[in-house]
XYZ file of C-alpha atoms in Angstrom:
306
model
C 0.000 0.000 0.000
C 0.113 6.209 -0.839
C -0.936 9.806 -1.382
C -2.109 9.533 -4.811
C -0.670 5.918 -5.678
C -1.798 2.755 -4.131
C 0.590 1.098 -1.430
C 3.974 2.149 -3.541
C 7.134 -0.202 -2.510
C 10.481 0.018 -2.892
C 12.468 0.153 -6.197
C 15.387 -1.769 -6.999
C 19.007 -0.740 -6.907
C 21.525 -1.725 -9.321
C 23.593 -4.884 -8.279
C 25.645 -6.785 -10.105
C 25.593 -6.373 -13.946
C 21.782 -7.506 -13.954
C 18.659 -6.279 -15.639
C 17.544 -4.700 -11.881
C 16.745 -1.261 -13.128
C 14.643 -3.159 -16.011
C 12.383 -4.588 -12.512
C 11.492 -1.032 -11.705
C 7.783 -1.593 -13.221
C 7.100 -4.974 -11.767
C 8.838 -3.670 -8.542
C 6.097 -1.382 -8.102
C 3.461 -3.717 -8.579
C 4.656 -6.486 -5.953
C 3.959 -4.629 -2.417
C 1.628 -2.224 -4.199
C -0.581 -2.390 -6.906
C 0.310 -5.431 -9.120
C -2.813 -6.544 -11.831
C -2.637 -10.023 -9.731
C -3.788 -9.243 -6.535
C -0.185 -9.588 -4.993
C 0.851 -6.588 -3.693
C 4.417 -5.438 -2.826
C 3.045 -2.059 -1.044
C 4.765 1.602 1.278
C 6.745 2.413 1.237
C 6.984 1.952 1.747
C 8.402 1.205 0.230
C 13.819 4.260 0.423
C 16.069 5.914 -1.363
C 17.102 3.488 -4.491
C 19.799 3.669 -6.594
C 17.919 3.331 -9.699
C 14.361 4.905 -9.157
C 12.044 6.928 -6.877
C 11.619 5.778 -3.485
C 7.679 4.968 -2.408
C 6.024 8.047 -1.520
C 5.572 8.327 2.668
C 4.445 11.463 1.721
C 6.103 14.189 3.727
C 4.092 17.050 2.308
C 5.634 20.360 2.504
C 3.616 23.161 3.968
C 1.263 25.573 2.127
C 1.654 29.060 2.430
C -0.958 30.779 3.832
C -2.745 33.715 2.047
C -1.633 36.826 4.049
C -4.126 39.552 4.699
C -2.722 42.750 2.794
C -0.760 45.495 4.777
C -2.596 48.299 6.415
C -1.826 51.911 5.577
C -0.311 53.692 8.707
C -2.561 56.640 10.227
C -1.532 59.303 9.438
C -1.502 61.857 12.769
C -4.185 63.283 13.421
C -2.832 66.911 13.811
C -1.592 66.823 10.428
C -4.569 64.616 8.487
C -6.182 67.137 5.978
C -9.307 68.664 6.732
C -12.271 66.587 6.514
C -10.773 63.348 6.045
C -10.219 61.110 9.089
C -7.203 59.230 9.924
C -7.304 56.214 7.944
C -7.487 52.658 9.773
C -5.582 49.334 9.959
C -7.253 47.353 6.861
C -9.207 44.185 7.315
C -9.054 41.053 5.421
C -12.416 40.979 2.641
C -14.795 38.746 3.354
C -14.514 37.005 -0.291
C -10.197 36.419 0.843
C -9.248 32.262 2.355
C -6.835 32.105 4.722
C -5.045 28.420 3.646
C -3.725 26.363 6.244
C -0.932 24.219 6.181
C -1.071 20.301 4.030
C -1.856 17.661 6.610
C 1.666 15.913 7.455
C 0.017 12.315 7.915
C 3.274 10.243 7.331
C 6.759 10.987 6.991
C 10.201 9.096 5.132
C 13.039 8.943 6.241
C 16.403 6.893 5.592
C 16.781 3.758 8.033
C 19.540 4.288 10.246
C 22.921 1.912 10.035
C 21.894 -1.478 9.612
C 18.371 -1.383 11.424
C 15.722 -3.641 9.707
C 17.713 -4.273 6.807
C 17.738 -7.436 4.981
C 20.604 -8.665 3.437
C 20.599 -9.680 -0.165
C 23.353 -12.211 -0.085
C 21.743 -13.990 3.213
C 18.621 -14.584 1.072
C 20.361 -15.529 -2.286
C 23.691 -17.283 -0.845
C 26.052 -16.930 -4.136
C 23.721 -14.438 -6.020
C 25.460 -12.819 -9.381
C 22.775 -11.199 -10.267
C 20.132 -8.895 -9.671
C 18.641 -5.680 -7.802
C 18.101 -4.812 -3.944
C 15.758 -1.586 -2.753
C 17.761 0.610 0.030
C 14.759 0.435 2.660
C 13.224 3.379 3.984
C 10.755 3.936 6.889
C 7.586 5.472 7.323
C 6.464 7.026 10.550
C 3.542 8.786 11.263
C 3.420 12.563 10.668
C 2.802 15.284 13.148
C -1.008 15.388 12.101
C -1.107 12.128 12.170
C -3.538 11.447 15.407
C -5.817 14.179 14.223
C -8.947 12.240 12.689
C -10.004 15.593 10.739
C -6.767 16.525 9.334
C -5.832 12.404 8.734
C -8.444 10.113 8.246
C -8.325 6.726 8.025
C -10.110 3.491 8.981
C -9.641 -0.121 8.334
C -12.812 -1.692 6.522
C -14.958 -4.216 8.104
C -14.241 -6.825 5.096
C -10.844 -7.302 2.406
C -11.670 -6.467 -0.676
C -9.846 -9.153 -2.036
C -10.377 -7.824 -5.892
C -7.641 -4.878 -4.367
C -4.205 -5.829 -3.824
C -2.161 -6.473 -0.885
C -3.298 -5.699 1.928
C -6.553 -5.566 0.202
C -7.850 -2.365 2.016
C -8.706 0.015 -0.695
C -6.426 2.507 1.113
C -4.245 4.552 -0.705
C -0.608 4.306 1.444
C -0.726 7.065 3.693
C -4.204 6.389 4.992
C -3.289 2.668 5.806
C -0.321 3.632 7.590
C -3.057 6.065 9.396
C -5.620 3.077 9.354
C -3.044 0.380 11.247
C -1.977 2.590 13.764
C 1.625 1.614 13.471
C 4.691 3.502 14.638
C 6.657 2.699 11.856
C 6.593 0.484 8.118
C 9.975 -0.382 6.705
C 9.684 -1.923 3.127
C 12.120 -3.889 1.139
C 12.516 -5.824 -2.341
C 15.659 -8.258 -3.536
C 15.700 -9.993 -6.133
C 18.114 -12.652 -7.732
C 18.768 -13.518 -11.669
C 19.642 -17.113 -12.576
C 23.433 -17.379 -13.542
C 23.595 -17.165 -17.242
C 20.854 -15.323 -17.722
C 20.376 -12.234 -20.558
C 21.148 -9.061 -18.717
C 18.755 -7.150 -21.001
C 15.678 -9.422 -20.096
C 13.000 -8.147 -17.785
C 13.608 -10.156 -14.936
C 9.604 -11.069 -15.262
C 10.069 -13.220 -18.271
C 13.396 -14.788 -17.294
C 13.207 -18.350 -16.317
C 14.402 -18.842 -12.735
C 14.417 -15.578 -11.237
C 13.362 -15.292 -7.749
C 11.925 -11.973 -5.888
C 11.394 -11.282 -2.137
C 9.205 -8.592 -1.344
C 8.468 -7.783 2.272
C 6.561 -5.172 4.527
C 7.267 -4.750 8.021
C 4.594 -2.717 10.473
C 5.823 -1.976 14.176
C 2.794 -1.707 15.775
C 1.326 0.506 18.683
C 1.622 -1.237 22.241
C -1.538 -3.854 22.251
C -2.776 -3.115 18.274
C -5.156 -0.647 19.256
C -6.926 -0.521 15.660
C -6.751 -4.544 15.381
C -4.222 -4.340 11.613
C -3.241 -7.962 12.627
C -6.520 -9.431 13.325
C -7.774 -7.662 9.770
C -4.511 -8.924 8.138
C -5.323 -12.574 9.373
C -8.897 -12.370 8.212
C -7.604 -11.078 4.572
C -5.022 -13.513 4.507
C -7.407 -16.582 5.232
C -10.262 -14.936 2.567
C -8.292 -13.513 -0.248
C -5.238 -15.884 -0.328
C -6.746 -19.182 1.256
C -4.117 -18.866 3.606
C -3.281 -21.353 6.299
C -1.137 -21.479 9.495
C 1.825 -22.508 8.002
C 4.606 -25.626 9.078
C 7.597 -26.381 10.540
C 9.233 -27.149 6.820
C 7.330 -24.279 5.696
C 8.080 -21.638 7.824
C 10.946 -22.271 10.541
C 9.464 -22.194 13.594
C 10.646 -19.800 16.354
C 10.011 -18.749 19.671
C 6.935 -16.652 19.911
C 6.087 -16.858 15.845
C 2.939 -16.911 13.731
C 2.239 -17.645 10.627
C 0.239 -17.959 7.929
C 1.043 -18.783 3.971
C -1.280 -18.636 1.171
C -0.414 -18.104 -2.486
C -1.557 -15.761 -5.641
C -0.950 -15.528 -8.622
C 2.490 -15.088 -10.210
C 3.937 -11.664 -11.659
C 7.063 -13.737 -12.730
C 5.883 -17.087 -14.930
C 5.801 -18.941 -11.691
C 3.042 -21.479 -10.856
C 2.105 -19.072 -7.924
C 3.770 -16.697 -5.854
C 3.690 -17.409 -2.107
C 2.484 -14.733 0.928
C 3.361 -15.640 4.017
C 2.190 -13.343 7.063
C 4.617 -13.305 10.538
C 4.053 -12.216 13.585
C 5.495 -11.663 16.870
C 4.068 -9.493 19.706
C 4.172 -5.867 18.091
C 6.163 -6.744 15.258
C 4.062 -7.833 11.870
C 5.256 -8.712 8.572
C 4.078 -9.876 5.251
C 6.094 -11.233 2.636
C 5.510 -11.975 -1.174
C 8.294 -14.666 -2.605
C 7.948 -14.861 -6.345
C 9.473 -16.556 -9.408
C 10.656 -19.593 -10.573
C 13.480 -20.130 -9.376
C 13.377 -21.411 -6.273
C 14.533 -25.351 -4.835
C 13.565 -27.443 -2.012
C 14.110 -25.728 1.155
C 14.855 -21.941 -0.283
C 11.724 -20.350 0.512
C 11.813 -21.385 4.066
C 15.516 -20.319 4.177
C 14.639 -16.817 3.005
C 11.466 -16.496 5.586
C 14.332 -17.425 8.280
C 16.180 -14.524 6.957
C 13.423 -12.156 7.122
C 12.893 -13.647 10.758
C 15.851 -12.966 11.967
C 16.407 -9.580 10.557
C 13.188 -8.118 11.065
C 10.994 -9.694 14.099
């Protein structure tokens, strides 16, 4: 999942010689907006080497319409006869004083190595391929006004929408979940070989890790991870997932479902993960992948992240 684009994610940055920057459009669709109901968000998602970061939408402040200035009164021993001293003038009643944008969310750089994920963790031996530089999204210094920022989880997904099948446009589901900060975060890995100048959507064996990471208020207070576990289960038939599937870990849960694939796979697979206040969904792609990969990466993500 935003001001004026739906749940924007992360873009790739150059790696290795690879067709990364070439990713750039499917990128965008994979936390955020993608035709298949997969979405890769805000993000949320950073500042990438080879694109625009997703918008957290730090809007600058409007200037206000200032009422014009007054003419100074002239004294009154030396105002001509007949006239009196003229007054301070008033705004019109047609003139709009215009207050500042709402600042609902704001991005920022990550700082050192906090809730990054590395690349060659995921894809051990990668040659390959395109990484996002992750950025965070924190609320804004409207943000807990209802009138300046609205923004309410529905009752129901629509599960026709994309990930996390809200509707919302980014900033209002960052406003909608309540959470005190979303880090986003794409990697992706080309097969050895491959033709550098081939969108890594029609390549044979790529594989694409797409992630979302909400740090939520103390308790959930507007219940994102009970909606998130209700649109996982409805809109991507998802499951609680097993040992072999998901490496299990102290204090973990999680779901996995799949949806369609953006990369020629048979399906992509979203797995959700949580643990106390810190949620995350992730959206592992392509066709690439052997026995025992996908659980490796979702140990990754794990460690680095919850």
């Amino acid at each position: 999942m935003e001001a004026g684009t739906r749940d924007a994610s992360p873009q790739p940055r150059r790696g290795r010689p690879a067709a990364a920057a070439l990713a750039v459009g499917c990128v965008l669709g994979l936390l955020c907006g993608c035709t298949s109901g997969v979405s890769a968000g805000p993000a949320a998602p950073a500042s990438a080497t080879t694109g625009t970061a997703p918008p957290g939408v730090d809007r600058p402040s409007a200037t206000g319409m200032e009422a014009p200035p007054g003419v100074e009164p002239a004294p009154t021993d030396q105002a001509p006869t007949g006239l009196a001293p003229t007054a301070l003038a008033e705004p019109g009643p047609s003139m709009t004083v215009i207050e500042d944008a709402a600042q609902c969310t704001v991005r920022r750089e990550l700082a050192g190595a906090d809730r990054r994920v590395p690349i060659d963790e995921v894809f051990p031996g990668w040659s390959s391929g395109g990484f996002s530089d992750p950025g965070e999204v924190v609320p804004g210094r409207d943000a807990a006004d209802p009138a300046r920022c609205p923004g309410e989880l529905p009752t129901n997904p629509y599960c026709d929408e994309t990930l996390p099948w809200t509707g919302l446009l980014f900033d209002t589901f960052v406003t909608a979940s309540g959470a005190r900060r979303v880090v986003d975060g794409y990697l992706l890995a080309m097969p050895h070989g491959s033709d550098p100048e081939a969108p890594p959507e029609k390549t044979p064996g790529t594989r694409v890790v797409t992630y979302r990471l909400l740090d939520l208020a103390p308790g959930d207070p507007k219940g994102v991870g009970a909606y998130l576990d209700r649109s996982f289960r409805s809109c991507a038939q998802a499951r609680p997932a097993t040992t072999s599937e998901v490496p299990s870990a102290a204090g973990i849960e999680a779901l996995i479902g799949t949806a369609p694939s953006d990369y020629r796979a048979p399906a992509a697979q979203l797995v959700l993960l949580r643990r106390g206040d810190h949620l995350v969904w992730a959206v592992l792609d392509g066709g690439g992948w052997r026995t025992g990969e996908r659980a490796h990466a979702l140990r990754v993500l794990v460690a680095h992240l919850l």
